[in-house]
Coordinates of C-alpha atoms in Angstrom, one line a residue:
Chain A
X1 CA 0.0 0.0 0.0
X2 CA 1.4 3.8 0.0
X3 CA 2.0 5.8 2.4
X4 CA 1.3 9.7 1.4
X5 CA 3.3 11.7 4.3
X6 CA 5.9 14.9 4.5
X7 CA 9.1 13.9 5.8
X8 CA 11.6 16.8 6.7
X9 CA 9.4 19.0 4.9
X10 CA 9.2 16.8 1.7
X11 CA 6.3 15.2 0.5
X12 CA 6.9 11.4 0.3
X13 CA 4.8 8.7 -1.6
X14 CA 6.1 5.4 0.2
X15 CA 5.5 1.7 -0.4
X16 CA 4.8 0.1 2.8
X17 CA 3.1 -2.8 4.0
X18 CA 0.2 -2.4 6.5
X19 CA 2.2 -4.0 9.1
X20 CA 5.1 -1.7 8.8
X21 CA 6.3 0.4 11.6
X22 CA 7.5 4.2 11.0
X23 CA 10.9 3.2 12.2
X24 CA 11.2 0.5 9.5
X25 CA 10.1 2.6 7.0
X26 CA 12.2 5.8 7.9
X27 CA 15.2 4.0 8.7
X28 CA 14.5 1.5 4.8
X29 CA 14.3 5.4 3.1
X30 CA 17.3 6.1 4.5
X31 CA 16.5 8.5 7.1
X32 CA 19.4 6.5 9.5
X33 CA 19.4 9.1 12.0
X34 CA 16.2 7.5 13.8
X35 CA 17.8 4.6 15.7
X36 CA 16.2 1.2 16.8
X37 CA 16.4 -0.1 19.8
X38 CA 14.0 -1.9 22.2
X39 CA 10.9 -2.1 19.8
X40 CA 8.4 -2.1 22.4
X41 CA 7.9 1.6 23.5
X42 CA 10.0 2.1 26.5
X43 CA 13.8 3.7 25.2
X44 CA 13.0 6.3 23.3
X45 CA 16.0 5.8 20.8
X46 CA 13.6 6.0 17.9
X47 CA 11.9 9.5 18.8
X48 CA 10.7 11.3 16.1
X49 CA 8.1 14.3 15.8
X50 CA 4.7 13.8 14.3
X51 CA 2.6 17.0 13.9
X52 CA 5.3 18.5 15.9
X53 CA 4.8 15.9 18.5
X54 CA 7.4 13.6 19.9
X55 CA 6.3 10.1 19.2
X56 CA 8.2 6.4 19.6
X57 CA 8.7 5.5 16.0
X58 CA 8.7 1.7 17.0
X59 CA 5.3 1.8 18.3
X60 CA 3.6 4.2 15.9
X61 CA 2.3 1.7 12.6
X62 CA 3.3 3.8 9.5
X63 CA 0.1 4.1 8.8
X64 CA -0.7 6.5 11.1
X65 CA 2.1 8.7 9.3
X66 CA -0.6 9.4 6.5
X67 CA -1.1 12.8 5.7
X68 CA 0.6 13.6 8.3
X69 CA 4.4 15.5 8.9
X70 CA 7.2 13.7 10.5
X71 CA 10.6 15.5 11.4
X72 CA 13.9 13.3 12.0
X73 CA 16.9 14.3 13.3
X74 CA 18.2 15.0 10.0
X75 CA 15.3 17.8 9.2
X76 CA 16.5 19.6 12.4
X77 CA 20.2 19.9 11.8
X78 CA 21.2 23.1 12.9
X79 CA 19.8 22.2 16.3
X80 CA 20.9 18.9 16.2
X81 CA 24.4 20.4 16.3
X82 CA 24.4 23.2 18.8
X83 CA 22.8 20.7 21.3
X84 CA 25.3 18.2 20.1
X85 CA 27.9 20.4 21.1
X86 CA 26.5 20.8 24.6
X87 CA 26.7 17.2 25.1
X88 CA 29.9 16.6 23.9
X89 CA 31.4 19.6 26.2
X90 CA 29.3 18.3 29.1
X91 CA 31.0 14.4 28.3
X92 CA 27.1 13.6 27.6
X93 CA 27.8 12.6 24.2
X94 CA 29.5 8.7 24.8
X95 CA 28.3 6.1 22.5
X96 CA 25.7 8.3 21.4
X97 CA 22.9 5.8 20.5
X98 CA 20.5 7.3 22.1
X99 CA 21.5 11.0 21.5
X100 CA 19.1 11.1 18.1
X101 CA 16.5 10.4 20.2
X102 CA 17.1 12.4 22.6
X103 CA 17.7 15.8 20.6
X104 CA 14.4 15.1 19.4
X105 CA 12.5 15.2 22.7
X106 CA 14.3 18.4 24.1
X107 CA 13.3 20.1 20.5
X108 CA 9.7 19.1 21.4
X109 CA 10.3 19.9 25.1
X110 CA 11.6 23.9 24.2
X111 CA 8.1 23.9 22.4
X112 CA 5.9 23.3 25.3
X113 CA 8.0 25.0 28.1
X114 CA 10.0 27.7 27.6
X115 CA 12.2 28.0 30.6
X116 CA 12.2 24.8 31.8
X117 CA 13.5 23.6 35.4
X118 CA 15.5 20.7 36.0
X119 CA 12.2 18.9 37.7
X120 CA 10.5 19.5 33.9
X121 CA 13.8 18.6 32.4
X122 CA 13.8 14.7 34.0
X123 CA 9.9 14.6 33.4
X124 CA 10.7 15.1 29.7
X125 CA 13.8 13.0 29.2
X126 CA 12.6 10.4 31.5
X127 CA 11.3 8.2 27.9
X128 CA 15.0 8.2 26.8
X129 CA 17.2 5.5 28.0
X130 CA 20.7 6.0 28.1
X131 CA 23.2 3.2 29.5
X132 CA 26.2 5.0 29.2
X133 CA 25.8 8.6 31.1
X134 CA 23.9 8.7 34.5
X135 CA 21.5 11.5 32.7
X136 CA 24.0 13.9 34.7
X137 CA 26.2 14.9 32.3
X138 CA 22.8 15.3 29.8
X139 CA 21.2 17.4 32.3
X140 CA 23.8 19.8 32.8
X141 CA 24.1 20.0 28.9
X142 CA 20.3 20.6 28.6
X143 CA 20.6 23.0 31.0
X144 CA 23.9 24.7 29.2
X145 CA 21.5 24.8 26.1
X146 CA 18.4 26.2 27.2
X147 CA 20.9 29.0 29.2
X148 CA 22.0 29.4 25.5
X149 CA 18.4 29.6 24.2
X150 CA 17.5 32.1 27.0
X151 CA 20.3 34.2 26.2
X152 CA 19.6 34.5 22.8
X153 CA 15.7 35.2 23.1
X154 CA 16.5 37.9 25.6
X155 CA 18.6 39.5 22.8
X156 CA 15.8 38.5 20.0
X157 CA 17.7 36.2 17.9
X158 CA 15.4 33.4 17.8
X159 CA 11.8 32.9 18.3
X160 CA 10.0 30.1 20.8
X161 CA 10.3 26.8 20.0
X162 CA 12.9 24.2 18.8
X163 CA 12.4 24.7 15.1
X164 CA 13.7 28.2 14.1
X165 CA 10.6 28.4 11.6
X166 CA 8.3 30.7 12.4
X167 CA 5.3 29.0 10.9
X168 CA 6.2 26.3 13.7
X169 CA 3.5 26.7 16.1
X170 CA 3.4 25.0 20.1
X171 CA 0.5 22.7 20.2
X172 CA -2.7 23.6 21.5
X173 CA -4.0 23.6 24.0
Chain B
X1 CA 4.9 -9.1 16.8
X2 CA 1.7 -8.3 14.5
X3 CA 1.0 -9.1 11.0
X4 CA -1.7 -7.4 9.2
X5 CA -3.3 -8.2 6.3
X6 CA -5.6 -4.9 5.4
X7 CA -5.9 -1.6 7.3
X8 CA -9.4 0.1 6.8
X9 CA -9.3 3.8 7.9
X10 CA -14.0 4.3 8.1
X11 CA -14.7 8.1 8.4
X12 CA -17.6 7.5 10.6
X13 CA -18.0 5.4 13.9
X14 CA -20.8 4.1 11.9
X15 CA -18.6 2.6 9.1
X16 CA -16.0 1.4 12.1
X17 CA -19.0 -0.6 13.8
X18 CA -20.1 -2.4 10.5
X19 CA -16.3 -3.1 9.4
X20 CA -15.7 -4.9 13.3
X21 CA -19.4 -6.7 13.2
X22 CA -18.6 -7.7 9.5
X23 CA -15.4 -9.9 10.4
X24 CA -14.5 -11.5 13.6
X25 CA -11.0 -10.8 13.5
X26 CA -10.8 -7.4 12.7
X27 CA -8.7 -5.1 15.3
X28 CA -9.6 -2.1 16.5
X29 CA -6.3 0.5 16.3
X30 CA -6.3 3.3 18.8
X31 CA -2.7 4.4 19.2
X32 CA -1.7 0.8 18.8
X33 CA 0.9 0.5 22.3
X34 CA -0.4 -2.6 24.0
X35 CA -0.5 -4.4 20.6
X36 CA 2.8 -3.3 20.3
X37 CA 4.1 -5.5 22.9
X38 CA 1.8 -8.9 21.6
X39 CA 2.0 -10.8 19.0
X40 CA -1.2 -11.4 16.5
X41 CA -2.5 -12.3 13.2
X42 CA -4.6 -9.6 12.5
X43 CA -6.6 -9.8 8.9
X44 CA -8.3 -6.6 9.0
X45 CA -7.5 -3.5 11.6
X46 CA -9.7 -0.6 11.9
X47 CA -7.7 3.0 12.5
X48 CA -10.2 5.2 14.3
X49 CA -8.1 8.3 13.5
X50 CA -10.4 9.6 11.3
X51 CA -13.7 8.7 13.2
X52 CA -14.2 12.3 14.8
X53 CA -13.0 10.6 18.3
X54 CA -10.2 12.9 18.5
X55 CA -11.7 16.2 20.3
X56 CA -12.2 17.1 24.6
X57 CA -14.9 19.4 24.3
X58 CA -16.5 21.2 27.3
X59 CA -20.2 22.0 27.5
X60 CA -22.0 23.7 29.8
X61 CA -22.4 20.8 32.4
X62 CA -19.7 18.0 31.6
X63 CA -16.6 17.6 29.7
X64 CA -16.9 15.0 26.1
X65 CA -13.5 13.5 25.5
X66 CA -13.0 11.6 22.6
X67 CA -11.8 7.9 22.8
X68 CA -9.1 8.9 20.7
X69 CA -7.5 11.6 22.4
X70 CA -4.4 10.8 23.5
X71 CA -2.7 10.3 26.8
X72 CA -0.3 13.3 26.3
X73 CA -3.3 15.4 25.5
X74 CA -4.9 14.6 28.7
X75 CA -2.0 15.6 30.4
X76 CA -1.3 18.8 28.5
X77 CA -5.2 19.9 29.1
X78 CA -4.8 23.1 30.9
X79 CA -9.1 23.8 31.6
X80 CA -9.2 19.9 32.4
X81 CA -6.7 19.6 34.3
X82 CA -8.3 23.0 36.5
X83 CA -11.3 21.7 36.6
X84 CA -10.5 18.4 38.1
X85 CA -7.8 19.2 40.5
X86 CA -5.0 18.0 38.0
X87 CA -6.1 14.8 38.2
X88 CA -5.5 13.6 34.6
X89 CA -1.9 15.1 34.5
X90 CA -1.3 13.1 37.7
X91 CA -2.8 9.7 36.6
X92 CA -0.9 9.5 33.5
X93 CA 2.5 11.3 34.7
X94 CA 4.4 8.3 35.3
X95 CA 3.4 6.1 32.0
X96 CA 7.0 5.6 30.7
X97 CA 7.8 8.6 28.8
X98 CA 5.9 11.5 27.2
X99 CA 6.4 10.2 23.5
X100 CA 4.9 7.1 24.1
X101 CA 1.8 9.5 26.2
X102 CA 1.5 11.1 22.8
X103 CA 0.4 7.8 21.1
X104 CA -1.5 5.7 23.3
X105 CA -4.8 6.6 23.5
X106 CA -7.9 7.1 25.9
X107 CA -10.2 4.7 24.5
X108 CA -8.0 1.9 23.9
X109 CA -6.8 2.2 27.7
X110 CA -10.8 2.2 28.7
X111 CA -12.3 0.1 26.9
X112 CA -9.7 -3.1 27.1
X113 CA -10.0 -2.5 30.9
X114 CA -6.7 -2.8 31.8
X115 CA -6.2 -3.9 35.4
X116 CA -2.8 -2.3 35.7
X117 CA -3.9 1.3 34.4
X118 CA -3.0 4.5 36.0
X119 CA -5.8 6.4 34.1
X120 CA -8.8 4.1 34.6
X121 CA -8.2 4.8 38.1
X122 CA -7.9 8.0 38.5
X123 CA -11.2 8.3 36.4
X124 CA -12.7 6.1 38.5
X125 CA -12.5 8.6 41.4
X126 CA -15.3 10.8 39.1
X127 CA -18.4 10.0 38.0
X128 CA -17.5 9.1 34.7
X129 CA -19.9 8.0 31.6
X130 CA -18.6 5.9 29.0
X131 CA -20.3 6.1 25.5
X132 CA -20.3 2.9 23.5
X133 CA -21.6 3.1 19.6
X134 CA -23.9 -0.2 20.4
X135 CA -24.3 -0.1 24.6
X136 CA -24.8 3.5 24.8
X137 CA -24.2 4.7 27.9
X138 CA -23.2 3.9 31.0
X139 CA -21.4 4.1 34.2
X140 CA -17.8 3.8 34.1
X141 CA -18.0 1.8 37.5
X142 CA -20.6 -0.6 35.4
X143 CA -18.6 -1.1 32.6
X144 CA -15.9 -2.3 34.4
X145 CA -17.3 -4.9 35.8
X146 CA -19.4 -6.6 33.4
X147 CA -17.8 -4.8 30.2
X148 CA -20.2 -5.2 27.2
X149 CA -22.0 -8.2 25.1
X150 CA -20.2 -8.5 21.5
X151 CA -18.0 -6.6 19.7
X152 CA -18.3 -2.6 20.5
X153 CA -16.1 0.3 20.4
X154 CA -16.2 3.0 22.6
X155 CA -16.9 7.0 21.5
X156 CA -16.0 9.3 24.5
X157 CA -16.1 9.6 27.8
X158 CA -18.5 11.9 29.7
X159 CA -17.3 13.3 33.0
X160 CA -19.8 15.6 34.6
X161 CA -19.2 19.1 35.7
X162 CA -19.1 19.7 40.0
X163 CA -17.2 20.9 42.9
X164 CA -14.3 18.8 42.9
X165 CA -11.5 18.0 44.7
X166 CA -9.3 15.0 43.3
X167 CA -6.1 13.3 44.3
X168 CA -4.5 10.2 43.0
X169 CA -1.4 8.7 43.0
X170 CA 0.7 4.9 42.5
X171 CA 3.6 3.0 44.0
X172 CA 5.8 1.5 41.8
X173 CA 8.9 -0.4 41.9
X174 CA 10.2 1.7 39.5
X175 CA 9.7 5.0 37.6
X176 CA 8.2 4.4 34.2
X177 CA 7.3 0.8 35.3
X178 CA 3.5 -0.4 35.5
X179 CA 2.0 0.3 38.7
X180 CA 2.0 -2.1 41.5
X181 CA -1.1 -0.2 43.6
X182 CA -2.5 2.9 42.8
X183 CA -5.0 5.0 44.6
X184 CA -7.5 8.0 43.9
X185 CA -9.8 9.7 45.9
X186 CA -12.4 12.7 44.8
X187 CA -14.8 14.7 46.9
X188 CA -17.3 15.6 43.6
X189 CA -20.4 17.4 44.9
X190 CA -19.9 16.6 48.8
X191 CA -20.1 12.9 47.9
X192 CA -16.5 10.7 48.5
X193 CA -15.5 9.0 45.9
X194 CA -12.0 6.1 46.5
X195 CA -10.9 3.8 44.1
X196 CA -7.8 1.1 44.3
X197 CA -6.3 0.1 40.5
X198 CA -3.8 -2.2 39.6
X199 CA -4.7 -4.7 42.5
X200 CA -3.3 -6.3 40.4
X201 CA -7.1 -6.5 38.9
X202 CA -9.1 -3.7 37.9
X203 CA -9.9 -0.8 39.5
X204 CA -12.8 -0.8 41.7
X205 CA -14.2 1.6 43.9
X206 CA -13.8 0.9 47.4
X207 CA -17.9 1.0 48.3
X208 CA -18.6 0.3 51.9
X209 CA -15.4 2.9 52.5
X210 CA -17.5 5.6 50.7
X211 CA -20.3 5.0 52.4
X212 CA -18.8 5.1 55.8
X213 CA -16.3 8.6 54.8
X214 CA -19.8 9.9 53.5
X215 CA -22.0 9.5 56.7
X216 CA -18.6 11.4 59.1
X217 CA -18.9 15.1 60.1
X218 CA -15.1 15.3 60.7
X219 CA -13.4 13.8 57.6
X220 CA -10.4 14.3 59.0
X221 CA -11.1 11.8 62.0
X222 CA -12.0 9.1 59.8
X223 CA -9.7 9.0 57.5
X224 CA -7.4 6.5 58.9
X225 CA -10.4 4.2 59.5
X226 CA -11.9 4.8 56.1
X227 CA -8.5 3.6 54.3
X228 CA -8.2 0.6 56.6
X229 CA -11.8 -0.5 55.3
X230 CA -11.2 0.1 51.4
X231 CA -7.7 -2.2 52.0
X232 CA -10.4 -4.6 53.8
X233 CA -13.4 -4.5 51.1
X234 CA -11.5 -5.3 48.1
X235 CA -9.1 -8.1 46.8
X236 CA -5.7 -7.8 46.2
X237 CA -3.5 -10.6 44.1
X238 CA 0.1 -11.8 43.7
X239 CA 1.9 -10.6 40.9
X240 CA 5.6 -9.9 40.1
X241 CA 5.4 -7.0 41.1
X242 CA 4.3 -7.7 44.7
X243 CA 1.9 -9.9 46.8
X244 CA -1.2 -9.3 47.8
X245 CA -0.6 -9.2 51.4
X246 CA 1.5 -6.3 50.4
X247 CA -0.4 -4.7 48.5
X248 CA -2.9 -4.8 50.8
X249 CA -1.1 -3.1 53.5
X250 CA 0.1 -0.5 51.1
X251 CA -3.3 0.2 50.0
X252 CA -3.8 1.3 53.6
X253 CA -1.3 4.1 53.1
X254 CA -2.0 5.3 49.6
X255 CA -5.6 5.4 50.5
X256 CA -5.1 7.4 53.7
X257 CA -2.9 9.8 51.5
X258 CA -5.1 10.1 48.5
X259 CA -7.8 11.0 51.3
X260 CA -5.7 13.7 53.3
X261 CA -4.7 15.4 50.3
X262 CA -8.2 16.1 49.3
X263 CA -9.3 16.7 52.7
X264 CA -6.4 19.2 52.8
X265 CA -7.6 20.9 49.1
X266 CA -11.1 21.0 50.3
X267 CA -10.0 23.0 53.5
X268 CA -7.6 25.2 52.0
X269 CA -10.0 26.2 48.9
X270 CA -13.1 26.6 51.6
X271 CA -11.3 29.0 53.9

């Protein structure tokens, strides 16, 4: 069957079958950046966004993805890289397997809560697994980032949110 | 691991109804993360994204939530969550992680009664309606317990509008990990309401402990009392997660905080 759906801003015509889930069907276009890991909804290494919304890609069937608009980490990679950088200052970065996923949920995170604390930090990073860091050294680089974010919305560089498009709204309500 | 054969996407609950009477083994897909974790042959699954179930609508006196609305939505809710003390944010705060709370769905949590969820209970604690296409409607408390004859598929939820106070909360073994006891509590019109989920069996409402909190003048003297007789009223069972002798003694404590914390909210917001 096809799958009519925007990916990265692109409109996509896929073939999938029914059964297919949107990480099998990013990851078989080539869109490598969304990792696989525990297939059953609890690591978070597959996040993606759907609608703006942060969604596991392994529990999600692809057809749900129809007529819909799904961001990877590679349609967000200016982002991608200044949070990067935070982790890798903050020794946050390790085997990275799970820092795709990750990015993805702090992007949806700045959309929803603009300031956040550390409390709303661990309540929004608690879906991502990671078996290498402790989360400490991700927390202190989430917090160096959204310092950074603060810093440059108090001088009007960028608007809300983690896309830097404008037409990017926060959900409602 | 699921196989499907055909995905039908109806536009109307009617359509939905007449594709799961017409075959037997036809699926209902809500956000689709229980089936996720089973394994099934399914010839034909019906995606009720495009049913109209997707909307929490207030009216003048009760809130409509559709049964596809999603977890994350319920937390997210800002005039919802006012209205009922929060209560939806805290039921489904600790279901593993926010992407998966932006999947699963409302309906599909309700109406496959799931004895170990966080949401059912904390509805539980308000006088909720369900809305079936082919039942119609009926008490969520009914439901529950007898469920419904054939093959139906549930359309919202009704909860009415009141003076409410709510609390709920769970002990787990871990964050993220299914509950094993969870406890609400609501004062909704001067009437108690307390429920106990994940027993590990579904969530019931804790009667003759209602009854009893209902008929004090000083809550706060029969609270301890009150929790000791919803931990004696219902059954608890033996799971991985815990026995039932524990869980029974725990439900002791979580009802007995569930009930102070409304008591509290009722004072503060009184005087």
């Amino acid at each position: 069957m096809k799958l009519n759906t925007t990916i990265n801003g692109m409109p996509k015509n896929l073939e999938i079958r029914p059964d297919d889930y949107l990480v099998d069907v990013l990851r078989a276009n080539g869109y490598l950046g969304v990792r696989q890991g525990c297939d059953t909804g609890n690591c978070g290494v597959c996040t993606v966004h759907l609608d703006g919304k942060s969604v596991l890609s392994c529990v999600l069937l692809a057809i749900k993805a129809e007529g819909h608009e799904i961001t990877t980490i590679e349609g967000v990679p200016q982002q991608a890289a200044t949070i990067a950088n935070f982790f890798v200052e903050q020794g946050a970065d390790q085997c990275g397997y799970c820092t795709s996923g990750t990015v993805m949920n702090i992007l949806y995170m700045e959309q929803l809560v603009e300031d956040p604390t550390e409390e709303e930090i661990k309540h929004f990073l608690k879906g991502n697994l990671c078996r290498c860091t402790g989360y400490a050294s991700q927390l202190r680089a989430i917090q160096a980032y959204f310092n950074l974010r603060r810093q440059q919305k108090s001088e009007g560089q960028v608007p809300r949110g983690g896309y830097e498009d404008e037409n990017r709204k926060p959900e409602s309500p | 691991m699921i196989t499907v054969r055909e995905v039908v996407v109806p536009s109307t609950t009617d359509e939905a109804y007449e594709a799961l009477q017409k075959n037997k083994f036809a699926t209902l897909l809500g956000g689709g993360g229980f089936l996720r974790m089973g394994s099934k042959n399914i010839t034909t699954l019906i995606d009720l994204s495009s049913c109209g179930l997707n909307d929490i609508s207030e009216q003048e006196h009760e809130w409509h939530i559709g049964a596809m609305v999603t977890l994350g939505e319920l937390e997210r809710h800002s005039a919802l969550n006012r209205d009922f003390s929060q209560l939806f944010k805290l039921s489904v705060q600790h279901i593993v992680g926010v992407q998966l709370r932006n999947v699963v769905t409302l309906g599909a949590t309700v109406y496959s009664r799931y004895g170990f969820s966080d949401l059912i209970t904390g509805l539980l604690a308000l006088p909720v309606q369900v809305k079936l296409y082919k039942a119609g409607t009926m008490s969520l408390e009914v439901f529950l317990e007898k469920g419904v004859e054939g093959r139906d598929l549930l359309e919202m939820i009704i909860i009415p509008k009141g003076k409410t106070e709510t609390f709920t909360t769970s002990l787990r073994n871990s964050d993220g990990d299914y509950s094993l006891l969870n406890a609400s509590a609501a004062l909704f019109d001067g009437n108690w309401r307390i429920c106990l989920g994940a027993r590990p069996g579904r969530a019931q409402l804790a009667v003759k402990a209602m009854e009893y909190l209902n008929k004090q003048s000083n809550w706060n003297e029969a609270l301890e009392e009150t929790a000791r007789m919803a931990s004696e009223e219902l059954v608890f069972g033996t799971n991985s997660r815990g026995t039932g002798a524990y869980r029974k003694e725990m439900a002791k404590v979580l009802v007995a905080l569930v009930l102070k914390e409304v008591a509290n909210s009722e004072t503060e917001h009184n005087h």
